Short mmCIF file of C-alpha atoms and ligand atoms in Angstrom, two decimals:
data_model
loop_
_atom_site.label_atom_id
_atom_site.label_comp_id
_atom_site.label_asym_id
_atom_site.label_seq_id
_atom_site.Cartn_x
_atom_site.Cartn_y
_atom_site.Cartn_z
CA MET A 558 145.37 81.78 114.20
CA ASN A 559 146.89 78.71 113.71
CA SER A 560 144.46 76.71 114.08
CA GLY A 561 145.68 73.25 111.77
CA SER A 562 145.22 69.98 111.95
CA ALA A 563 145.21 68.26 115.29
CA ALA A 564 148.49 67.75 116.44
CA ASP A 565 149.33 64.06 118.34
CA PHE A 566 152.53 66.26 120.04
CA THR A 567 152.71 69.31 122.32
CA GLN A 568 154.33 72.43 120.64
CA ILE A 569 156.63 74.10 123.14
CA ASN A 570 157.45 77.76 121.81
CA GLN A 571 160.06 78.87 124.28
CA PHE A 572 160.35 82.85 122.87
CA THR A 573 163.94 83.29 123.71
CA ASN A 574 167.74 83.28 122.32
CA SER A 575 170.80 82.47 124.24
CA SER A 576 171.43 85.84 124.46
CA SER A 577 168.64 87.93 125.95
CA GLY A 578 167.18 85.20 127.06
CA GLN A 579 170.12 84.08 129.73
CA SER A 580 170.18 88.09 130.72
CA ASP A 581 166.52 88.79 132.55
CA SER A 582 165.02 86.27 134.27
CA TRP A 583 161.41 85.40 135.81
CA ASN A 584 162.59 86.67 139.68
CA ASN A 585 159.70 89.17 141.08
CA LYS A 586 158.37 88.98 138.14
CA ARG A 587 154.66 87.45 138.28
CA ILE A 588 154.20 83.87 136.37
CA VAL A 589 150.71 83.97 134.57
CA ILE A 590 149.17 80.97 133.11
CA HIS A 591 146.08 80.98 130.61
CA VAL A 592 144.75 77.31 129.93
CA ASP A 593 142.25 76.97 127.15
CA LEU A 594 140.46 73.79 126.13
CA ASN A 595 141.03 73.13 122.16
CA SER A 596 137.14 72.88 120.23
CA PHE A 597 135.49 72.23 124.02
CA TYR A 598 131.97 71.46 122.83
CA PRO A 599 132.67 68.93 120.05
CA SER A 600 136.24 67.70 122.19
CA CYS A 601 133.41 66.81 125.15
CA GLU A 602 130.73 65.30 122.73
CA GLU A 603 133.55 63.08 121.68
CA LEU A 604 134.92 62.19 125.41
CA ARG A 605 130.82 60.73 124.95
CA LEU A 606 131.02 58.85 121.98
CA PRO A 607 134.30 57.92 120.65
CA LEU A 608 132.95 57.77 116.90
CA LEU A 609 133.00 60.97 116.59
CA MET A 610 136.88 61.35 116.93
CA GLY A 611 138.35 62.15 113.51
CA LYS A 612 134.67 63.05 111.44
CA PRO A 613 133.72 66.44 110.98
CA HIS A 614 130.91 67.01 113.46
CA ALA A 615 129.09 69.82 115.33
CA VAL A 616 127.52 71.19 118.39
CA ILE A 617 124.00 73.06 117.75
CA MET A 618 121.95 75.50 119.08
CA THR A 619 118.67 74.81 118.79
CA HIS A 620 114.99 75.38 119.82
CA GLU A 621 114.44 71.44 118.26
CA GLU A 622 114.12 70.00 121.58
CA GLN A 623 114.00 66.12 119.79
CA GLY A 624 114.59 64.46 116.69
CA ARG A 625 116.70 65.25 113.98
CA ILE A 626 118.25 68.61 114.32
CA THR A 627 117.02 70.75 111.57
CA LYS A 628 117.02 73.85 112.22
CA GLY A 629 120.31 76.57 115.11
CA VAL A 630 123.05 77.50 114.63
CA VAL A 631 126.73 75.83 114.93
CA ALA A 632 127.97 77.23 118.45
CA SER A 633 131.22 74.90 117.71
CA CYS A 634 132.07 72.31 115.25
CA SER A 635 135.18 69.73 115.18
CA TYR A 636 138.91 70.96 114.01
CA GLU A 637 137.95 68.39 110.52
CA ALA A 638 134.52 70.37 110.38
CA LYS A 639 136.58 73.85 110.35
CA LYS A 640 139.14 72.31 107.28
CA LEU A 641 135.31 71.93 105.46
CA GLY A 642 133.98 75.38 105.80
CA VAL A 643 132.73 75.13 108.97
CA LYS A 644 132.39 77.69 111.67
CA SER A 645 131.34 78.84 115.31
CA ALA A 646 127.73 81.37 114.24
CA MET A 647 127.49 79.64 110.84
CA PRO A 648 123.75 79.38 110.46
CA LEU A 649 122.90 75.48 110.27
CA THR A 650 121.56 75.63 106.72
CA SER A 651 125.73 76.84 105.25
CA ALA A 652 126.98 74.89 107.72
CA LEU A 653 125.21 71.88 106.02
CA LYS A 654 126.10 73.73 102.27
CA ALA A 655 130.11 73.66 103.10
CA CYS A 656 129.71 70.16 105.06
CA PRO A 657 126.71 67.97 103.75
CA ASP A 658 128.02 64.59 105.89
CA LEU A 659 128.26 66.71 109.11
CA ILE A 660 127.08 65.19 112.45
CA LEU A 661 125.27 67.63 114.68
CA ASN A 662 124.97 67.14 118.39
CA ARG A 663 122.74 69.02 121.02
CA VAL A 664 124.87 71.89 123.04
CA ASP A 665 124.21 70.60 126.32
CA ILE A 666 125.99 73.35 128.88
CA PRO A 667 125.02 71.04 132.01
CA TYR A 668 127.41 67.81 130.90
CA TYR A 669 129.87 70.35 129.60
CA LEU A 670 129.32 72.13 132.87
CA SER A 671 130.30 68.65 134.60
CA ILE A 672 133.39 68.24 132.40
CA SER A 673 134.63 72.33 132.67
CA GLU A 674 134.90 71.74 136.56
CA LYS A 675 136.71 68.46 136.31
CA VAL A 676 139.48 70.96 134.89
CA LEU A 677 138.84 73.79 137.32
CA ASN A 678 139.09 70.98 139.98
CA ILE A 679 142.95 70.12 138.79
CA LEU A 680 143.64 74.05 137.98
CA HIS A 681 143.12 74.72 141.59
CA ASP A 682 146.10 72.64 142.79
CA TYR A 683 148.72 74.20 140.27
CA SER A 684 147.30 77.74 141.21
CA ASP A 685 148.05 80.38 143.63
CA ILE A 686 144.88 82.15 142.60
CA LEU A 687 142.58 80.76 139.27
CA GLU A 688 140.07 83.55 137.18
CA GLN A 689 137.41 81.10 135.02
CA THR A 690 136.78 83.65 132.45
CA SER A 691 134.50 80.74 130.92
CA ILE A 692 133.99 77.70 130.24
CA ASP A 693 136.54 76.78 128.87
CA GLU A 694 139.04 79.08 129.95
CA ALA A 695 141.18 80.45 132.72
CA TYR A 696 143.85 81.83 134.00
CA LEU A 697 146.01 80.42 136.63
CA ASP A 698 148.71 82.78 138.81
CA CYS A 699 151.33 80.55 139.90
CA SER A 700 154.07 82.82 140.98
CA LYS A 701 154.24 81.77 144.57
CA LYS A 702 154.03 78.15 143.74
CA ILE A 703 156.81 78.44 140.72
CA HIS A 704 159.27 80.93 142.63
CA ALA A 705 158.65 78.25 145.79
CA LEU A 706 159.57 75.58 143.62
CA THR A 707 162.90 77.42 142.24
CA ILE A 708 164.29 77.64 146.34
CA HIS A 709 163.54 74.09 146.84
CA LYS A 710 165.69 73.16 144.21
CA ASP A 711 168.57 75.56 145.48
CA GLN A 712 168.50 74.34 148.30
CA ALA A 713 168.99 70.79 146.64
CA ARG A 714 171.56 71.79 144.48
CA ASP A 715 173.58 74.00 147.26
CA ALA A 716 173.29 70.37 149.58
CA ASP A 717 174.68 68.60 146.34
CA ASP A 718 177.66 71.19 145.78
CA SER A 719 178.04 71.77 149.40
CA SER A 720 181.27 68.85 149.41
CA LEU A 721 183.06 71.49 146.07
CA THR A 722 185.21 73.93 147.27
CA THR A 723 184.98 76.33 143.78
CA ARG A 724 181.60 77.59 143.62
CA PRO A 725 180.08 79.54 140.87
CA SER A 726 180.22 83.07 140.25
CA LYS A 727 177.27 85.05 140.35
CA ILE A 728 176.96 85.71 136.68
CA GLU A 729 177.04 81.65 136.38
CA SER A 730 174.36 81.41 139.71
CA ASN A 731 172.36 84.35 137.83
CA ALA A 732 172.43 81.87 134.18
CA ILE A 733 171.23 78.44 136.51
CA ASN A 734 169.27 79.84 138.22
CA ASN A 735 167.14 81.70 134.61
CA LEU A 736 167.66 78.21 133.14
CA SER A 737 166.40 76.18 136.02
CA TYR A 738 163.62 78.78 136.15
CA SER A 739 162.73 78.52 132.15
CA HIS A 740 162.86 74.66 132.89
CA LEU A 741 160.45 74.88 135.81
CA ILE A 742 157.81 76.41 134.07
CA GLU A 743 157.78 74.50 131.05
CA ASP A 744 157.78 71.12 133.42
CA PHE A 745 155.15 73.05 135.16
CA ALA A 746 153.10 74.16 132.34
CA ILE A 747 153.21 70.68 130.21
CA SER A 748 152.07 68.92 133.55
CA ILE A 749 148.85 70.62 133.85
CA LYS A 750 148.60 69.72 129.57
CA ASN A 751 149.29 66.20 130.62
CA LYS A 752 147.14 65.58 133.58
CA ILE A 753 144.18 68.07 131.87
CA LYS A 754 144.72 65.08 128.54
CA LYS A 755 144.81 61.93 131.23
CA GLU A 756 141.82 62.72 133.43
CA CYS A 757 139.79 64.49 131.30
CA GLY A 758 140.57 63.17 127.65
CA LEU A 759 141.18 66.94 126.82
CA LEU A 760 143.28 68.50 124.79
CA THR A 761 144.41 72.17 126.14
CA SER A 762 146.62 75.60 124.23
CA VAL A 763 149.14 76.79 127.17
CA GLY A 764 150.62 80.14 127.23
CA VAL A 765 153.00 81.59 130.24
CA ALA A 766 154.12 85.23 130.88
CA SER A 767 154.64 87.75 133.25
CA THR A 768 151.01 89.17 132.58
CA LYS A 769 147.40 87.86 131.37
CA SER A 770 147.05 90.13 128.19
CA ILE A 771 150.64 88.15 126.98
CA ALA A 772 149.31 85.39 128.69
CA LYS A 773 146.49 85.03 126.51
CA ILE A 774 147.96 85.66 123.31
CA ALA A 775 150.59 82.65 124.41
CA SER A 776 147.86 80.42 124.45
CA ASP A 777 146.24 81.10 121.18
CA PHE A 778 149.77 81.20 119.29
CA ARG A 779 149.57 77.54 118.54
CA LYS A 780 146.47 75.55 118.24
CA PRO A 781 145.78 72.57 119.28
CA ASP A 782 147.84 71.60 121.48
CA GLY A 783 150.90 73.93 121.73
CA LEU A 784 152.50 75.46 124.83
CA THR A 785 153.83 79.14 124.19
CA ILE A 786 156.47 80.41 127.32
CA VAL A 787 157.12 83.94 126.41
CA LEU A 788 160.24 85.42 128.86
CA PRO A 789 159.81 88.75 130.27
CA THR A 790 162.39 89.87 128.52
CA GLU A 791 161.08 88.56 124.99
CA ILE A 792 157.89 90.07 125.25
CA PRO A 793 158.69 93.69 122.19
CA ASN A 794 160.33 90.22 120.17
CA PHE A 795 157.50 88.10 120.33
CA LEU A 796 154.72 90.64 119.70
CA GLN A 797 156.44 93.05 117.01
CA ASN A 798 154.80 91.47 114.18
CA LEU A 799 151.27 90.00 115.41
CA GLU A 800 148.28 91.39 114.48
CA VAL A 801 146.33 93.81 116.28
CA GLU A 802 143.33 91.77 116.37
CA ARG A 803 145.19 89.43 118.83
CA ILE A 804 145.00 91.34 121.73
CA SER A 805 140.97 90.44 123.69
CA GLY A 806 139.07 92.89 123.06
CA ILE A 807 140.42 94.69 119.83
CA GLY A 808 137.40 93.28 117.49
CA THR A 809 136.74 94.30 113.72
CA ILE A 810 135.70 98.26 114.08
CA THR A 811 138.71 98.82 116.35
CA ARG A 812 140.43 97.01 113.70
CA ARG A 813 139.78 99.05 110.94
CA SER A 814 140.01 102.17 113.12
CA LEU A 815 143.53 101.39 113.81
CA LYS A 816 144.34 100.29 110.19
CA LEU A 817 143.49 103.60 109.21
CA MET A 818 145.96 104.93 110.90
CA GLY A 819 148.59 102.94 109.76
CA ILE A 820 148.72 100.60 112.89
CA GLU A 821 148.37 96.72 111.67
CA THR A 822 150.64 94.96 114.45
CA ILE A 823 151.36 94.85 118.22
CA GLY A 824 154.49 96.20 117.03
CA GLN A 825 152.96 99.80 115.67
CA LEU A 826 150.33 99.75 118.68
CA ALA A 827 153.32 99.80 120.96
CA THR A 828 155.21 102.51 119.33
CA THR A 829 152.29 104.86 119.13
CA ASP A 830 152.01 108.00 120.76
CA VAL A 831 149.68 107.26 123.53
CA GLN A 832 148.11 109.90 122.88
CA ILE A 833 147.03 110.37 119.74
CA LEU A 834 145.10 105.90 120.71
CA VAL A 835 143.69 108.75 123.56
CA GLN A 836 142.20 111.31 121.48
CA ARG A 837 141.07 108.70 118.80
CA PHE A 838 139.62 105.58 121.59
CA GLY A 839 139.12 107.79 124.67
CA ASN A 840 141.32 107.42 127.80
CA LYS A 841 140.24 104.39 129.38
CA TYR A 842 140.41 102.47 125.63
CA GLY A 843 143.17 104.20 124.42
CA ILE A 844 145.36 103.56 127.18
CA ARG A 845 144.84 100.11 127.73
CA MET A 846 145.53 99.10 124.40
CA TRP A 847 149.00 101.00 124.12
CA LYS A 848 149.72 99.25 127.54
CA ILE A 849 149.42 95.48 126.80
CA ALA A 850 151.39 96.27 123.20
CA LYS A 851 153.83 97.26 125.50
CA GLY A 852 153.56 94.58 127.89
CA LEU A 853 152.91 96.65 130.82
CA ASP A 854 149.44 95.71 131.89
CA GLU A 855 148.91 94.77 135.54
CA ASP A 856 145.38 93.42 135.19
CA LEU A 857 145.45 91.36 138.26
CA VAL A 858 144.28 87.09 138.71
CA GLN A 859 141.64 87.07 140.28
CA PRO A 860 138.93 84.38 141.53
CA ARG A 861 136.44 83.59 139.41
CA GLY A 862 133.20 85.67 140.58
CA GLU A 863 134.66 88.61 141.92
CA HIS A 864 133.08 90.51 139.00
CA ILE A 865 129.93 88.61 138.18
CA SER A 866 126.97 89.18 139.97
CA LEU A 867 123.57 87.31 139.90
CA SER A 868 120.15 89.34 139.65
CA THR A 869 116.17 88.80 139.44
CA GLU A 870 113.87 91.69 139.16
CA TYR A 871 109.96 91.48 139.55
CA THR A 872 106.75 93.58 138.30
CA LEU A 873 104.57 93.96 140.68
CA PRO A 874 100.88 93.14 140.26
CA ALA A 875 100.13 96.51 141.49
CA ILE A 876 102.42 100.57 142.11
CA THR A 877 102.77 100.75 146.01
CA ASN A 878 104.78 102.19 148.52
CA ASP A 879 103.66 100.11 151.36
CA GLN A 880 107.03 98.99 153.09
CA GLU A 881 105.41 95.86 153.93
CA THR A 882 103.98 94.69 151.08
CA LEU A 883 107.75 95.54 149.21
CA LEU A 884 109.31 93.07 151.52
CA ALA A 885 107.10 90.15 151.33
CA HIS A 886 107.75 90.33 146.91
CA PHE A 887 111.46 90.63 148.10
CA ASN A 888 111.03 87.17 150.14
CA ALA A 889 109.18 86.00 146.84
CA LEU A 890 112.57 86.87 145.00
CA THR A 891 114.91 85.78 147.42
CA ASP A 892 113.77 82.24 147.02
CA GLU A 893 113.99 82.65 143.11
CA LEU A 894 117.88 83.74 143.51
CA PHE A 895 118.65 81.70 146.69
CA ARG A 896 117.60 78.62 144.93
CA ARG A 897 119.94 80.12 141.98
CA ILE A 898 123.24 80.45 143.30
CA GLN A 899 123.16 77.40 145.93
CA ARG A 900 122.61 75.26 142.35
CA LYS A 901 125.60 77.07 140.93
CA GLY A 902 127.01 76.32 144.49
CA TYR A 903 128.52 79.84 144.96
CA ARG A 904 128.99 81.92 147.65
CA PHE A 905 128.90 85.88 147.37
CA ARG A 906 129.62 89.05 149.30
CA THR A 907 127.90 91.21 148.28
CA VAL A 908 123.73 92.14 148.68
CA GLY A 909 121.46 94.70 146.26
CA ILE A 910 118.59 95.66 146.13
CA LYS A 911 117.06 97.87 142.92
CA LEU A 912 113.74 99.71 142.54
CA VAL A 913 112.38 101.38 140.42
CA HIS A 914 109.90 103.17 140.42
CA ALA A 915 106.79 104.41 138.98
CA ASP A 916 108.14 107.55 136.62
CA PHE A 917 110.71 104.85 135.66
CA VAL A 918 113.51 106.44 138.36
CA VAL A 919 115.76 103.30 139.02
CA GLU A 920 117.36 103.45 142.30
CA THR A 921 119.98 101.20 143.70
CA ARG A 922 121.07 100.43 147.56
CA GLU A 923 123.90 97.44 148.28
CA ARG A 924 125.99 96.24 151.12
CA SER A 925 128.86 94.04 151.48
CA TYR A 926 129.81 91.19 153.96
CA LEU A 927 133.09 90.91 154.65
CA ARG A 928 133.17 87.16 154.37
CA HIS A 929 131.53 85.66 151.78
CA GLN A 930 128.41 83.84 152.24
CA GLU A 931 126.38 81.15 151.56
CA THR A 932 122.79 81.30 153.37
CA ARG A 933 119.05 82.44 152.33
CA GLN A 934 119.39 84.43 155.61
CA SER A 935 122.73 86.33 154.44
CA ILE A 936 120.04 87.55 151.97
CA SER A 937 116.89 87.91 153.77
CA ASN A 938 118.83 89.79 156.73
CA ALA A 939 120.42 92.49 154.06
CA ILE A 940 117.24 93.39 152.81
CA PRO A 941 115.01 95.23 155.45
CA GLY A 942 118.29 97.37 155.78
CA LEU A 943 118.49 98.60 152.03
CA LEU A 944 115.03 99.01 151.48
CA GLN A 945 115.15 101.58 154.89
CA LYS A 946 118.81 102.90 153.45
CA PHE A 947 115.76 104.83 150.89
CA TYR A 948 114.06 106.13 153.87
CA SER A 949 117.62 108.09 155.56
CA THR A 950 119.02 110.36 156.04
CA THR A 951 123.04 110.66 155.38
CA SER A 952 123.39 110.27 159.36
CA GLU A 953 120.90 107.62 159.75
CA ARG A 954 123.53 106.25 156.49
CA GLN A 955 126.32 106.51 158.36
CA GLU A 956 125.51 104.82 161.64
CA MET A 957 124.11 101.66 159.62
CA GLN A 958 127.95 101.14 158.37
CA VAL A 959 129.14 100.39 161.89
CA VAL A 960 127.22 97.41 162.01
CA THR A 961 129.29 94.62 162.37
CA ASP A 962 130.32 92.47 160.10
CA ILE A 963 129.14 95.00 156.85
CA ILE A 964 132.27 96.99 155.58
CA GLU A 965 130.88 99.09 152.59
CA ASP A 966 127.28 100.22 151.75
CA LYS A 967 127.27 101.50 147.83
CA SER A 968 124.30 103.69 147.11
CA SER A 969 123.38 105.26 143.82
CA ASN A 970 120.88 108.05 143.35
CA CYS A 971 120.66 109.19 146.98
CA SER A 972 118.10 111.36 147.45
CA THR A 973 115.86 111.10 149.61
CA ASP A 974 112.90 111.86 150.15
CA LEU A 975 112.52 110.01 146.43
CA PHE A 976 111.24 107.08 147.95
CA VAL A 977 107.78 108.50 149.36
CA ASN A 978 107.06 110.97 146.74
CA ALA A 979 107.05 108.13 143.58
CA PRO A 980 105.49 104.63 144.20
CA VAL A 981 107.16 101.79 142.96
CA ARG A 982 106.66 99.28 140.22
CA LYS A 983 109.44 96.62 139.90
CA ILE A 984 111.87 95.51 142.14
CA GLY A 985 115.22 92.99 142.33
CA ILE A 986 118.06 91.91 143.42
CA ARG A 987 121.29 91.70 142.59
CA ILE A 988 124.34 89.36 144.84
CA SER A 989 127.99 89.57 143.42
CA ASN A 990 131.09 88.99 144.64
CA LEU A 991 130.66 85.74 144.09
CA ILE A 992 132.86 82.57 144.43
CA LEU A 993 132.51 78.63 143.82
CA LYS A 994 132.63 76.87 146.45
CA ARG A 995 135.28 74.48 146.17
CA GLY A 996 134.08 70.87 145.60
CA SER A 997 130.63 71.69 144.71
CA GLY A 998 129.22 70.18 142.06
CA LEU A 999 127.53 71.95 139.83
CA GLU A 1000 124.02 70.49 138.29
CA ASP A 1001 122.11 72.54 136.10
CA GLY A 1002 122.27 76.48 135.26
CA GLN A 1003 124.25 78.47 132.75
CA SER A 1004 127.83 78.75 132.16
CA SER A 1005 129.74 82.05 134.34
CA MET A 1006 130.60 83.18 129.86
CA LEU A 1007 126.98 82.81 129.78
CA ASP A 1008 126.33 85.50 132.91
CA TYR A 1009 128.49 87.83 130.94
CA LEU A 1010 125.58 88.60 128.16
MG1 MG B 2555 138.71 76.94 123.76
#
């Protein structure tokens, strides 16, 4: 990507031109903003040690807890180090060969998380829906906020114009409207960048588009400190000559396969017969990459945590099918899981349990609350019912679904007699549909990015 030297100004790309830019509008379109914190770990290190600024330095993943770092892998490095050939995931020895003066710092996730939370609190104020996808990236759906701003602006303009005898024609009104949208979106995005720079001391690359995938490609387009806005009408022009690997999820292997098919740009991907892509990559991925190339993906911005989970499991000291014994072990596991939930500041909607039988058959049962929960009791109260479901007949299971605030039950491997016949060797609890409690300070733990692993 375009990772040149650190720019001291914001590079703004408005993908529009005077003819087509005015002919369509953001009206009725989603406005999705992707924010990427530039060189995040090294920038955090510069915040606490400003002497590092302008120098080649790297953040190292290492098992050495103290003293000089002699072994490890580069997690991330400053732009100055990148220019000298240092890369993420490079072994430390190779990094030092490329840059003997490289300054090293240990990865400090709790510290980076505390900075990430500050940024997230800023982004909350700018978004209708906020989805954090990693410690340094987030999507904002700002449609309602920005559409509301245009209405205010229009009302103010109407009030100013009330003394005029001639009103603008409909075509002129649309042109003014589109112009005001573009300006508003630009001002809005610049304001996000400036606020993060001022209050957190960090540079961002920001992309604005009507879909998530294009917003992400746009934020990657200019780094560092870039802003790229892609008008809905300009999506085909914007994507036309970009390499296919700009699409998130297309890695080296898919890129090579596509190259063998004569497809190297997103424009070429968009004009390929979708059936050919389905034959080569399967229904799901074939259609997905084609839709993104066409600018047609409809993925929603989802609040952070809706698609992640926390789980824990425990191998029993002896295999058993005694329900009381299992409940006691589940109780101990609940303590451990609940501590992690609290530390991370999550609320949850779904509680699930897993049994691994002596013959290694795995069964799961889960239930979801109507509303997000945050107490230990909400987990522990759900477990006896879930365990009971391994015994239940279909009619009993349906009855339990009526329980006041629980809306859905999901099970895998529902054979009802399996449990009785096959004792259990391992148990697990999984909670999902997580959201972050507003304003919760994260003290410890992994980033949500690491939770995906
Ligand atoms: Mg980043």
